PDB file of N, CA and C in Angstrom:
ATOM      1  N   MET Z   1      -6.013  43.934 112.891  1.00 69.00           N
ATOM      2  CA  MET Z   1      -5.639  45.578 113.627  1.00 69.00           C
ATOM      3  C   MET Z   1      -5.861  45.334 114.965  1.00 69.00           C
ATOM      4  N   ARG Z   2      -4.615  45.943 115.170  1.00 80.00           N
ATOM      5  CA  ARG Z   2      -4.797  46.053 116.843  1.00 80.00           C
ATOM      6  C   ARG Z   2      -4.451  47.543 117.533  1.00 80.00           C
ATOM      7  N   LYS Z   3      -5.468  47.609 118.464  1.00 82.00           N
ATOM      8  CA  LYS Z   3      -5.817  49.163 119.070  1.00 82.00           C
ATOM      9  C   LYS Z   3      -4.774  49.249 120.233  1.00 82.00           C
ATOM     10  N   LEU Z   4      -3.999  50.333 120.420  1.00 83.00           N
ATOM     11  CA  LEU Z   4      -3.146  50.602 121.571  1.00 83.00           C
ATOM     12  C   LEU Z   4      -3.491  51.829 122.579  1.00 83.00           C
ATOM     13  N   LEU Z   5      -3.799  51.950 123.571  1.00 85.00           N
ATOM     14  CA  LEU Z   5      -4.172  52.983 124.058  1.00 85.00           C
ATOM     15  C   LEU Z   5      -3.065  53.823 124.745  1.00 85.00           C
ATOM     16  N   ILE Z   6      -2.542  55.038 124.106  1.00 85.00           N
ATOM     17  CA  ILE Z   6      -1.336  55.755 125.010  1.00 85.00           C
ATOM     18  C   ILE Z   6      -1.759  56.832 125.808  1.00 85.00           C
ATOM     19  N   SER Z   7      -1.670  56.651 127.292  1.00 85.00           N
ATOM     20  CA  SER Z   7      -1.955  58.064 127.575  1.00 85.00           C
ATOM     21  C   SER Z   7      -0.711  58.651 128.554  1.00 85.00           C
ATOM     22  N   ARG Z   8      -1.011  59.876 128.831  1.00 84.00           N
ATOM     23  CA  ARG Z   8      -0.306  60.655 129.491  1.00 84.00           C
ATOM     24  C   ARG Z   8      -0.772  61.528 130.448  1.00 84.00           C
ATOM     25  N   PRO Z   9      -1.106  60.600 131.705  1.00 82.00           N
ATOM     26  CA  PRO Z   9      -2.288  61.322 133.132  1.00 82.00           C
ATOM     27  C   PRO Z   9      -1.329  62.190 133.330  1.00 82.00           C
ATOM     28  N   LYS Z  10      -1.961  63.122 133.700  1.00 80.00           N
ATOM     29  CA  LYS Z  10      -1.847  64.925 134.776  1.00 80.00           C
ATOM     30  C   LYS Z  10      -1.072  64.268 136.084  1.00 80.00           C
ATOM     31  N   SER Z  11      -1.564  63.337 136.393  1.00 78.00           N
ATOM     32  CA  SER Z  11      -1.377  62.750 138.341  1.00 78.00           C
ATOM     33  C   SER Z  11      -0.279  62.483 138.029  1.00 78.00           C
ATOM     34  N   GLU Z  12       0.392  61.785 137.008  1.00 75.00           N
ATOM     35  CA  GLU Z  12       1.557  61.257 137.492  1.00 75.00           C
ATOM     36  C   GLU Z  12       3.260  62.483 137.350  1.00 75.00           C
ATOM     37  N   GLU Z  13       2.601  63.402 137.058  1.00 74.00           N
ATOM     38  CA  GLU Z  13       3.549  64.276 136.787  1.00 74.00           C
ATOM     39  C   GLU Z  13       3.716  65.401 137.837  1.00 74.00           C
ATOM     40  N   LYS Z  14       4.370  65.960 138.427  1.00 73.00           N
ATOM     41  CA  LYS Z  14       4.372  67.018 139.274  1.00 73.00           C
ATOM     42  C   LYS Z  14       4.191  68.256 139.308  1.00 73.00           C
ATOM     43  N   TYR Z  15       4.611  68.295 137.661  1.00 73.00           N
ATOM     44  CA  TYR Z  15       4.369  70.179 137.471  1.00 73.00           C
ATOM     45  C   TYR Z  15       3.833  70.210 136.169  1.00 73.00           C
ATOM     46  N   TYR Z  16       3.012  71.309 135.991  1.00 75.00           N
ATOM     47  CA  TYR Z  16       2.098  71.194 134.773  1.00 75.00           C
ATOM     48  C   TYR Z  16       3.322  71.676 133.567  1.00 75.00           C
ATOM     49  N   SER Z  17       3.159  70.871 132.381  1.00 73.00           N
ATOM     50  CA  SER Z  17       4.377  71.243 131.247  1.00 73.00           C
ATOM     51  C   SER Z  17       3.440  70.949 129.957  1.00 73.00           C
ATOM     52  N   GLU Z  18       3.504  72.284 129.128  1.00 77.00           N
ATOM     53  CA  GLU Z  18       3.402  72.414 127.699  1.00 77.00           C
ATOM     54  C   GLU Z  18       3.626  71.324 126.892  1.00 77.00           C
ATOM     55  N   ALA Z  19       4.749  70.821 127.275  1.00 79.00           N
ATOM     56  CA  ALA Z  19       5.694  69.937 126.523  1.00 79.00           C
ATOM     57  C   ALA Z  19       5.067  68.859 125.782  1.00 79.00           C
ATOM     58  N   LYS Z  20       5.056  68.574 124.513  1.00 85.00           N
ATOM     59  CA  LYS Z  20       4.522  67.464 124.261  1.00 85.00           C
ATOM     60  C   LYS Z  20       5.641  66.148 124.018  1.00 85.00           C
ATOM     61  N   ILE Z  21       4.960  64.842 124.353  1.00 85.00           N
ATOM     62  CA  ILE Z  21       5.825  63.597 124.331  1.00 85.00           C
ATOM     63  C   ILE Z  21       5.398  63.061 122.897  1.00 85.00           C
ATOM     64  N   LYS Z  22       6.774  63.244 121.827  1.00 89.00           N
ATOM     65  CA  LYS Z  22       6.372  62.657 120.462  1.00 89.00           C
ATOM     66  C   LYS Z  22       6.626  60.763 120.957  1.00 89.00           C
ATOM     67  N   VAL Z  23       5.764  60.004 120.553  1.00 88.00           N
ATOM     68  CA  VAL Z  23       5.919  58.285 120.538  1.00 88.00           C
ATOM     69  C   VAL Z  23       6.122  58.317 119.224  1.00 88.00           C
ATOM     70  N   TYR Z  24       7.260  57.116 119.143  1.00 89.00           N
ATOM     71  CA  TYR Z  24       7.462  56.491 118.113  1.00 89.00           C
ATOM     72  C   TYR Z  24       7.409  55.025 118.461  1.00 89.00           C
ATOM     73  N   ILE Z  25       6.942  54.433 117.610  1.00 87.00           N
ATOM     74  CA  ILE Z  25       6.806  52.533 117.532  1.00 87.00           C
ATOM     75  C   ILE Z  25       7.324  52.408 116.099  1.00 87.00           C
ATOM     76  N   ASN Z  26       8.090  51.535 116.513  1.00 86.00           N
ATOM     77  CA  ASN Z  26       9.021  50.947 115.162  1.00 86.00           C
ATOM     78  C   ASN Z  26       9.337  51.745 114.615  1.00 86.00           C
ATOM     79  N   ASP Z  27      10.126  52.914 115.345  1.00 86.00           N
ATOM     80  CA  ASP Z  27      10.923  54.349 114.469  1.00 86.00           C
ATOM     81  C   ASP Z  27       9.904  55.034 113.595  1.00 86.00           C
ATOM     82  N   GLN Z  28       9.175  55.027 113.904  1.00 88.00           N
ATOM     83  CA  GLN Z  28       7.850  55.967 113.196  1.00 88.00           C
ATOM     84  C   GLN Z  28       7.017  56.842 114.253  1.00 88.00           C
ATOM     85  N   PHE Z  29       6.599  57.794 113.333  1.00 90.00           N
ATOM     86  CA  PHE Z  29       6.193  58.391 114.535  1.00 90.00           C
ATOM     87  C   PHE Z  29       4.767  58.222 114.446  1.00 90.00           C
ATOM     88  N   VAL Z  30       3.942  58.280 115.684  1.00 89.00           N
ATOM     89  CA  VAL Z  30       2.549  57.701 115.629  1.00 89.00           C
ATOM     90  C   VAL Z  30       1.509  58.731 116.309  1.00 89.00           C
ATOM     91  N   ALA Z  31       2.049  59.503 117.683  1.00 88.00           N
ATOM     92  CA  ALA Z  31       1.042  60.517 118.136  1.00 88.00           C
ATOM     93  C   ALA Z  31       1.977  61.635 118.827  1.00 88.00           C
ATOM     94  N   ALA Z  32       1.592  62.519 119.248  1.00 89.00           N
ATOM     95  CA  ALA Z  32       2.543  63.855 120.039  1.00 89.00           C
ATOM     96  C   ALA Z  32       1.158  63.620 120.961  1.00 89.00           C
ATOM     97  N   LEU Z  33       1.577  63.233 122.262  1.00 87.00           N
ATOM     98  CA  LEU Z  33       0.483  63.974 123.736  1.00 87.00           C
ATOM     99  C   LEU Z  33       1.212  64.771 124.541  1.00 87.00           C
ATOM    100  N   LYS Z  34      -0.146  66.037 124.871  1.00 86.00           N
ATOM    101  CA  LYS Z  34       0.247  66.950 125.694  1.00 86.00           C
ATOM    102  C   LYS Z  34      -0.390  66.028 126.876  1.00 86.00           C
ATOM    103  N   GLN Z  35      -0.341  67.302 128.512  1.00 85.00           N
ATOM    104  CA  GLN Z  35      -0.421  66.331 129.553  1.00 85.00           C
ATOM    105  C   GLN Z  35      -2.012  66.292 129.676  1.00 85.00           C
ATOM    106  N   GLY Z  36      -2.142  64.968 130.174  1.00 85.00           N
ATOM    107  CA  GLY Z  36      -3.930  64.801 130.351  1.00 85.00           C
ATOM    108  C   GLY Z  36      -4.608  63.920 129.053  1.00 85.00           C
ATOM    109  N   GLU Z  37      -3.896  63.846 128.016  1.00 87.00           N
ATOM    110  CA  GLU Z  37      -4.348  63.538 127.368  1.00 87.00           C
ATOM    111  C   GLU Z  37      -4.354  61.935 126.525  1.00 87.00           C
ATOM    112  N   THR Z  38      -5.457  61.213 125.792  1.00 88.00           N
ATOM    113  CA  THR Z  38      -5.064  60.132 125.756  1.00 88.00           C
ATOM    114  C   THR Z  38      -5.174  59.750 124.322  1.00 88.00           C
ATOM    115  N   LYS Z  39      -4.546  58.889 123.505  1.00 89.00           N
ATOM    116  CA  LYS Z  39      -4.861  58.605 122.116  1.00 89.00           C
ATOM    117  C   LYS Z  39      -4.720  57.231 121.919  1.00 89.00           C
ATOM    118  N   GLU Z  40      -5.545  57.063 120.767  1.00 88.00           N
ATOM    119  CA  GLU Z  40      -5.714  55.410 120.768  1.00 88.00           C
ATOM    120  C   GLU Z  40      -4.711  55.346 118.740  1.00 88.00           C
ATOM    121  N   VAL Z  41      -3.645  54.438 118.681  1.00 86.00           N
ATOM    122  CA  VAL Z  41      -3.019  54.083 117.671  1.00 86.00           C
ATOM    123  C   VAL Z  41      -3.643  52.538 117.307  1.00 86.00           C
ATOM    124  N   ASP Z  42      -3.511  52.700 115.862  1.00 84.00           N
ATOM    125  CA  ASP Z  42      -3.769  51.447 115.281  1.00 84.00           C
ATOM    126  C   ASP Z  42      -2.647  50.785 114.810  1.00 84.00           C
ATOM    127  N   LEU Z  43      -1.953  49.597 115.805  1.00 82.00           N
ATOM    128  CA  LEU Z  43      -0.967  49.023 114.698  1.00 82.00           C
ATOM    129  C   LEU Z  43      -1.387  47.906 114.151  1.00 82.00           C
ATOM    130  N   GLU Z  44      -0.407  47.456 113.387  1.00 79.00           N
ATOM    131  CA  GLU Z  44      -0.818  46.236 112.127  1.00 79.00           C
ATOM    132  C   GLU Z  44      -0.265  44.779 112.898  1.00 79.00           C
ATOM    133  N   GLU Z  45       0.697  45.290 113.356  1.00 71.00           N
ATOM    134  CA  GLU Z  45       1.478  44.372 113.893  1.00 71.00           C
ATOM    135  C   GLU Z  45       0.788  43.280 115.295  1.00 71.00           C
ATOM    136  N   ASN Z  46       0.934  42.217 115.170  1.00 72.00           N
ATOM    137  CA  ASN Z  46       0.471  41.713 117.227  1.00 72.00           C
ATOM    138  C   ASN Z  46       1.379  41.260 117.731  1.00 72.00           C
ATOM    139  N   GLY Z  47       2.695  41.161 117.197  1.00 78.00           N
ATOM    140  CA  GLY Z  47       4.044  40.696 118.181  1.00 78.00           C
ATOM    141  C   GLY Z  47       4.616  41.764 118.977  1.00 78.00           C
ATOM    142  N   ASN Z  48       6.076  41.686 118.702  1.00 83.00           N
ATOM    143  CA  ASN Z  48       6.941  42.444 119.481  1.00 83.00           C
ATOM    144  C   ASN Z  48       6.917  43.955 119.328  1.00 83.00           C
ATOM    145  N   ILE Z  49       6.904  45.487 119.908  1.00 84.00           N
ATOM    146  CA  ILE Z  49       7.263  46.418 119.221  1.00 84.00           C
ATOM    147  C   ILE Z  49       8.048  47.270 120.071  1.00 84.00           C
ATOM    148  N   LYS Z  50       8.637  48.358 119.251  1.00 88.00           N
ATOM    149  CA  LYS Z  50       9.765  48.786 120.001  1.00 88.00           C
ATOM    150  C   LYS Z  50       9.301  50.412 120.069  1.00 88.00           C
ATOM    151  N   ILE Z  51       8.899  50.979 121.244  1.00 86.00           N
ATOM    152  CA  ILE Z  51       8.547  51.811 121.043  1.00 86.00           C
ATOM    153  C   ILE Z  51       9.612  53.134 122.226  1.00 86.00           C
ATOM    154  N   GLN Z  52       9.402  54.369 121.680  1.00 85.00           N
ATOM    155  CA  GLN Z  52      10.141  55.663 122.355  1.00 85.00           C
ATOM    156  C   GLN Z  52       9.384  56.383 122.636  1.00 85.00           C
ATOM    157  N   GLY Z  53       9.865  57.638 123.317  1.00 84.00           N
ATOM    158  CA  GLY Z  53       9.054  58.587 123.873  1.00 84.00           C
ATOM    159  C   GLY Z  53      10.100  59.822 123.328  1.00 84.00           C
ATOM    160  N   LYS Z  54      10.040  60.899 122.941  1.00 83.00           N
ATOM    161  CA  LYS Z  54      10.793  61.968 122.833  1.00 83.00           C
ATOM    162  C   LYS Z  54      10.314  63.061 123.154  1.00 83.00           C
ATOM    163  N   SER Z  55      11.040  63.954 123.762  1.00 80.00           N
ATOM    164  CA  SER Z  55      10.232  65.409 124.468  1.00 80.00           C
ATOM    165  C   SER Z  55      10.993  66.275 123.558  1.00 80.00           C
ATOM    166  N   ARG Z  56      12.023  66.849 123.985  1.00 73.00           N
ATOM    167  CA  ARG Z  56      13.067  67.942 123.413  1.00 73.00           C
ATOM    168  C   ARG Z  56      14.307  67.270 122.938  1.00 73.00           C
ATOM    169  N   PRO Z  57      14.976  68.526 122.031  1.00 70.00           N
ATOM    170  CA  PRO Z  57      15.718  68.240 121.531  1.00 70.00           C
ATOM    171  C   PRO Z  57      16.616  67.544 122.594  1.00 70.00           C
ATOM    172  N   GLY Z  58      17.296  66.491 122.518  1.00 66.00           N
ATOM    173  CA  GLY Z  58      18.384  65.317 123.328  1.00 66.00           C
ATOM    174  C   GLY Z  58      17.887  64.628 124.435  1.00 66.00           C
ATOM    175  N   ILE Z  59      16.474  64.788 124.938  1.00 71.00           N
ATOM    176  CA  ILE Z  59      15.624  64.365 125.732  1.00 71.00           C
ATOM    177  C   ILE Z  59      14.816  63.234 124.927  1.00 71.00           C
ATOM    178  N   ARG Z  60      15.493  61.976 125.655  1.00 72.00           N
ATOM    179  CA  ARG Z  60      14.452  60.677 125.051  1.00 72.00           C
ATOM    180  C   ARG Z  60      14.595  59.504 125.676  1.00 72.00           C
ATOM    181  N   SER Z  61      13.695  58.805 125.949  1.00 77.00           N
ATOM    182  CA  SER Z  61      13.237  57.589 126.451  1.00 77.00           C
ATOM    183  C   SER Z  61      14.501  56.365 125.666  1.00 77.00           C
ATOM    184  N   GLU Z  62      14.776  55.342 126.764  1.00 77.00           N
ATOM    185  CA  GLU Z  62      15.232  54.507 126.048  1.00 77.00           C
ATOM    186  C   GLU Z  62      14.380  53.740 124.908  1.00 77.00           C
ATOM    187  N   ASN Z  63      15.084  52.374 124.182  1.00 79.00           N
ATOM    188  CA  ASN Z  63      13.681  52.142 123.506  1.00 79.00           C
ATOM    189  C   ASN Z  63      13.287  50.659 123.899  1.00 79.00           C
ATOM    190  N   LYS Z  64      11.938  50.755 124.203  1.00 82.00           N
ATOM    191  CA  LYS Z  64      11.498  49.321 125.051  1.00 82.00           C
ATOM    192  C   LYS Z  64      10.913  48.441 123.810  1.00 82.00           C
ATOM    193  N   THR Z  65      11.202  47.595 124.429  1.00 84.00           N
ATOM    194  CA  THR Z  65      10.474  46.521 123.543  1.00 84.00           C
ATOM    195  C   THR Z  65       9.366  45.582 124.319  1.00 84.00           C
ATOM    196  N   ILE Z  66       8.026  45.972 123.625  1.00 82.00           N
ATOM    197  CA  ILE Z  66       6.651  45.821 124.370  1.00 82.00           C
ATOM    198  C   ILE Z  66       6.169  44.122 123.612  1.00 82.00           C
ATOM    199  N   SER Z  67       5.570  43.199 124.354  1.00 82.00           N
ATOM    200  CA  SER Z  67       4.475  42.641 123.747  1.00 82.00           C
ATOM    201  C   SER Z  67       3.539  42.838 123.675  1.00 82.00           C
ATOM    202  N   LEU Z  68       2.440  42.619 122.585  1.00 78.00           N
ATOM    203  CA  LEU Z  68       1.051  43.776 122.248  1.00 78.00           C
ATOM    204  C   LEU Z  68       0.322  42.263 123.161  1.00 78.00           C
ATOM    205  N   SER Z  69       0.675  41.132 123.291  1.00 77.00           N
ATOM    206  CA  SER Z  69      -0.176  40.063 123.611  1.00 77.00           C
ATOM    207  C   SER Z  69      -0.687  40.261 125.313  1.00 77.00           C
ATOM    208  N   SER Z  70       0.232  41.059 125.769  1.00 76.00           N
ATOM    209  CA  SER Z  70       0.317  41.261 127.318  1.00 76.00           C
ATOM    210  C   SER Z  70      -0.126  42.662 127.775  1.00 76.00           C
ATOM    211  N   VAL Z  71      -0.358  43.774 126.889  1.00 77.00           N
ATOM    212  CA  VAL Z  71      -0.616  44.951 127.150  1.00 77.00           C
ATOM    213  C   VAL Z  71      -1.764  45.713 126.165  1.00 77.00           C
ATOM    214  N   SER Z  72      -2.479  46.328 126.978  1.00 78.00           N
ATOM    215  CA  SER Z  72      -3.581  46.568 125.666  1.00 78.00           C
ATOM    216  C   SER Z  72      -3.429  48.597 125.894  1.00 78.00           C
ATOM    217  N   GLY Z  73      -2.781  48.902 126.976  1.00 82.00           N
ATOM    218  CA  GLY Z  73      -2.574  50.465 127.034  1.00 82.00           C
ATOM    219  C   GLY Z  73      -1.149  50.624 127.679  1.00 82.00           C
ATOM    220  N   LEU Z  74      -0.769  51.736 127.533  1.00 81.00           N
ATOM    221  CA  LEU Z  74       0.511  52.311 128.055  1.00 81.00           C
ATOM    222  C   LEU Z  74       0.279  54.028 128.785  1.00 81.00           C
ATOM    223  N   GLU Z  75       0.944  53.926 129.679  1.00 79.00           N
ATOM    224  CA  GLU Z  75       0.939  55.375 130.507  1.00 79.00           C
ATOM    225  C   GLU Z  75       2.336  56.062 130.114  1.00 79.00           C
ATOM    226  N   LEU Z  76       2.607  57.338 129.413  1.00 78.00           N
ATOM    227  CA  LEU Z  76       3.938  58.097 129.275  1.00 78.00           C
ATOM    228  C   LEU Z  76       4.090  59.250 130.370  1.00 78.00           C
ATOM    229  N   PHE Z  77       4.822  59.675 131.030  1.00 74.00           N
ATOM    230  CA  PHE Z  77       5.322  60.730 131.746  1.00 74.00           C
ATOM    231  C   PHE Z  77       6.574  61.277 131.688  1.00 74.00           C
ATOM    232  N   LEU Z  78       6.523  62.519 131.855  1.00 71.00           N
ATOM    233  CA  LEU Z  78       8.295  62.994 131.802  1.00 71.00           C
ATOM    234  C   LEU Z  78       8.975  62.579 133.255  1.00 71.00           C
ATOM    235  N   ASN Z  79       9.942  62.332 132.942  1.00 66.00           N
ATOM    236  CA  ASN Z  79      10.634  61.932 134.481  1.00 66.00           C
ATOM    237  C   ASN Z  79      11.496  62.838 134.982  1.00 66.00           C
ATOM    238  N   PRO Z  80      11.299  63.158 136.022  1.00 59.00           N
ATOM    239  CA  PRO Z  80      12.154  64.561 136.378  1.00 59.00           C
ATOM    240  C   PRO Z  80      13.857  64.042 136.118  1.00 59.00           C
ATOM    241  N   LYS Z  81      14.211  63.220 136.392  1.00 60.00           N
ATOM    242  CA  LYS Z  81      15.576  63.085 136.432  1.00 60.00           C
ATOM    243  C   LYS Z  81      16.174  62.987 134.932  1.00 60.00           C
ATOM    244  N   SER Z  82      15.295  63.191 134.361  1.00 55.00           N
ATOM    245  CA  SER Z  82      15.763  63.680 132.578  1.00 55.00           C
ATOM    246  C   SER Z  82      16.329  65.037 132.355  1.00 55.00           C
ATOM    247  N   LYS Z  83      15.565  65.797 133.354  1.00 53.00           N
ATOM    248  CA  LYS Z  83      15.707  67.201 133.135  1.00 53.00           C
ATOM    249  C   LYS Z  83      17.488  67.846 133.418  1.00 53.00           C
ATOM    250  N   LYS Z  84      17.858  67.060 133.821  1.00 58.00           N
ATOM    251  CA  LYS Z  84      19.417  66.955 134.332  1.00 58.00           C
ATOM    252  C   LYS Z  84      20.557  67.355 132.764  1.00 58.00           C
ATOM    253  N   ARG Z  85      20.222  66.748 132.057  1.00 61.00           N
ATOM    254  CA  ARG Z  85      20.673  66.968 131.026  1.00 61.00           C
ATOM    255  C   ARG Z  85      19.803  68.093 129.717  1.00 61.00           C
ATOM    256  N   SER Z  86      18.986  68.738 130.196  1.00 63.00           N
ATOM    257  CA  SER Z  86      18.316  70.395 129.414  1.00 63.00           C
ATOM    258  C   SER Z  86      19.368  70.806 130.548  1.00 63.00           C
ATOM    259  N   ILE Z  87      19.765  70.882 132.121  1.00 69.00           N
ATOM    260  CA  ILE Z  87      20.249  72.036 132.343  1.00 69.00           C
ATOM    261  C   ILE Z  87      21.671  72.155 132.257  1.00 69.00           C
ATOM    262  N   ILE Z  88      22.206  71.121 131.646  1.00 72.00           N
ATOM    263  CA  ILE Z  88      23.607  70.857 131.437  1.00 72.00           C
ATOM    264  C   ILE Z  88      23.877  72.166 130.297  1.00 72.00           C
ATOM    265  N   TYR Z  89      22.835  71.899 129.232  1.00 72.00           N
ATOM    266  CA  TYR Z  89      22.576  72.360 128.032  1.00 72.00           C
ATOM    267  C   TYR Z  89      22.254  73.641 127.943  1.00 72.00           C
ATOM    268  N   ALA Z  90      21.629  74.421 129.426  1.00 75.00           N
ATOM    269  CA  ALA Z  90      21.347  75.659 129.526  1.00 75.00           C
ATOM    270  C   ALA Z  90      22.621  76.403 130.243  1.00 75.00           C
ATOM    271  N   ILE Z  91      23.502  75.811 130.827  1.00 78.00           N
ATOM    272  CA  ILE Z  91      25.071  76.341 131.263  1.00 78.00           C
ATOM    273  C   ILE Z  91      25.870  76.146 130.463  1.00 78.00           C
ATOM    274  N   LEU Z  92      25.809  75.422 129.693  1.00 79.00           N
ATOM    275  CA  LEU Z  92      26.749  75.261 128.407  1.00 79.00           C
ATOM    276  C   LEU Z  92      26.299  76.284 127.399  1.00 79.00           C
ATOM    277  N   ILE Z  93      25.683  76.487 126.932  1.00 80.00           N
ATOM    278  CA  ILE Z  93      24.822  77.415 126.023  1.00 80.00           C
ATOM    279  C   ILE Z  93      25.479  79.213 126.213  1.00 80.00           C
ATOM    280  N   PRO Z  94      25.618  79.867 127.695  1.00 80.00           N
ATOM    281  CA  PRO Z  94      25.777  80.914 127.895  1.00 80.00           C
ATOM    282  C   PRO Z  94      27.073  81.168 128.042  1.00 80.00           C
ATOM    283  N   ILE Z  95      27.678  79.947 128.644  1.00 79.00           N
ATOM    284  CA  ILE Z  95      29.192  80.069 128.939  1.00 79.00           C
ATOM    285  C   ILE Z  95      29.765  79.844 127.171  1.00 79.00           C
ATOM    286  N   THR Z  96      29.388  79.367 126.242  1.00 78.00           N
ATOM    287  CA  THR Z  96      29.945  79.356 125.203  1.00 78.00           C
ATOM    288  C   THR Z  96      29.618  80.821 124.190  1.00 78.00           C
ATOM    289  N   THR Z  97      28.516  81.526 124.820  1.00 78.00           N
ATOM    290  CA  THR Z  97      28.406  82.883 123.987  1.00 78.00           C
ATOM    291  C   THR Z  97      29.188  83.799 125.008  1.00 78.00           C
ATOM    292  N   ILE Z  98      29.457  83.808 125.816  1.00 75.00           N
ATOM    293  CA  ILE Z  98      30.214  84.407 126.641  1.00 75.00           C
ATOM    294  C   ILE Z  98      31.426  84.435 126.099  1.00 75.00           C
ATOM    295  N   LEU Z  99      32.296  83.270 126.227  1.00 73.00           N
ATOM    296  CA  LEU Z  99      33.331  83.290 125.541  1.00 73.00           C
ATOM    297  C   LEU Z  99      33.840  83.810 124.249  1.00 73.00           C
ATOM    298  N   VAL Z 100      32.621  83.057 123.397  1.00 70.00           N
ATOM    299  CA  VAL Z 100      32.827  83.627 122.129  1.00 70.00           C
ATOM    300  C   VAL Z 100      32.719  85.082 122.077  1.00 70.00           C
ATOM    301  N   SER Z 101      31.754  85.966 122.799  1.00 71.00           N
ATOM    302  CA  SER Z 101      32.007  87.381 122.699  1.00 71.00           C
ATOM    303  C   SER Z 101      33.116  87.835 123.535  1.00 71.00           C
ATOM    304  N   ASN Z 102      33.614  87.476 124.330  1.00 66.00           N
ATOM    305  CA  ASN Z 102      35.192  88.412 124.360  1.00 66.00           C
ATOM    306  C   ASN Z 102      35.959  88.039 124.231  1.00 66.00           C
ATOM    307  N   LEU Z 103      36.483  86.693 123.993  1.00 63.00           N
ATOM    308  CA  LEU Z 103      37.409  86.513 122.970  1.00 63.00           C
ATOM    309  C   LEU Z 103      37.370  87.422 121.403  1.00 63.00           C
ATOM    310  N   GLY Z 104      36.424  87.842 121.080  1.00 60.00           N
ATOM    311  CA  GLY Z 104      36.143  88.796 119.855  1.00 60.00           C
ATOM    312  C   GLY Z 104      36.938  87.881 118.746  1.00 60.00           C
ATOM    313  N   PHE Z 105      35.955  86.752 118.794  1.00 57.00           N
ATOM    314  CA  PHE Z 105      36.479  86.045 117.316  1.00 57.00           C
ATOM    315  C   PHE Z 105      35.219  86.686 116.510  1.00 57.00           C
ATOM    316  N   SER Z 106      35.582  87.168 115.030  1.00 59.00           N
ATOM    317  CA  SER Z 106      34.695  87.234 114.313  1.00 59.00           C
ATOM    318  C   SER Z 106      33.923  85.988 113.202  1.00 59.00           C
ATOM    319  N   ASP Z 107      34.925  85.092 113.107  1.00 61.00           N
ATOM    320  CA  ASP Z 107      34.528  83.962 112.135  1.00 61.00           C
ATOM    321  C   ASP Z 107      34.158  82.349 112.709  1.00 61.00           C
ATOM    322  N   ILE Z 108      33.877  81.615 112.169  1.00 63.00           N
ATOM    323  CA  ILE Z 108      33.713  80.398 112.713  1.00 63.00           C
ATOM    324  C   ILE Z 108      35.220  79.737 112.914  1.00 63.00           C
ATOM    325  N   TRP Z 109      35.761  79.833 112.470  1.00 64.00           N
ATOM    326  CA  TRP Z 109      37.620  79.611 112.385  1.00 64.00           C
ATOM    327  C   TRP Z 109      37.821  79.670 113.198  1.00 64.00           C
ATOM    328  N   GLY Z 110      38.370  81.009 113.705  1.00 62.00           N
ATOM    329  CA  GLY Z 110      38.687  81.262 115.150  1.00 62.00           C
ATOM    330  C   GLY Z 110      38.645  80.363 116.350  1.00 62.00           C
ATOM    331  N   ILE Z 111      37.135  80.188 116.203  1.00 61.00           N
ATOM    332  CA  ILE Z 111      36.382  79.470 117.292  1.00 61.00           C
ATOM    333  C   ILE Z 111      37.090  77.923 117.239  1.00 61.00           C
ATOM    334  N   LEU Z 112      36.523  77.680 115.901  1.00 66.00           N
ATOM    335  CA  LEU Z 112      36.793  76.098 115.777  1.00 66.00           C
ATOM    336  C   LEU Z 112      38.668  75.922 116.184  1.00 66.00           C
ATOM    337  N   SER Z 113      39.558  76.854 116.025  1.00 66.00           N
ATOM    338  CA  SER Z 113      40.949  76.708 115.878  1.00 66.00           C
ATOM    339  C   SER Z 113      41.362  76.250 117.813  1.00 66.00           C
ATOM    340  N   ILE Z 114      40.169  77.228 118.423  1.00 64.00           N
ATOM    341  CA  ILE Z 114      40.761  76.912 119.934  1.00 64.00           C
ATOM    342  C   ILE Z 114      40.138  75.345 120.371  1.00 64.00           C
ATOM    343  N   ILE Z 115      39.339  75.254 119.931  1.00 60.00           N
ATOM    344  CA  ILE Z 115      38.901  73.603 120.125  1.00 60.00           C
ATOM    345  C   ILE Z 115      39.652  73.001 120.087  1.00 60.00           C
TER     346      ILE Z 115
END
């Protein structure tokens, strides 16, 4: 059995964040990391693993394939460029709410008929 250290260093992120990064290895949840936290994960495989980090709905990293023979630890941190997607959601939700309330639709079928 192989052990892998996964950490989320506070020094790599510009701002303090309460968001947890959920770590998935081979599409299975293995750990949730807060800022400044380190966890040790036991892996049954010795070859290659597929790893992905997820934060909020719609914000996730690409799947990365890593060879365990060359790595003993990983550092994960939030990328400030990924916040652009959450800004789009923050703009679309209020606009949709305003349109729905001003158009006076009382049911979902009226909203869907416009789309």
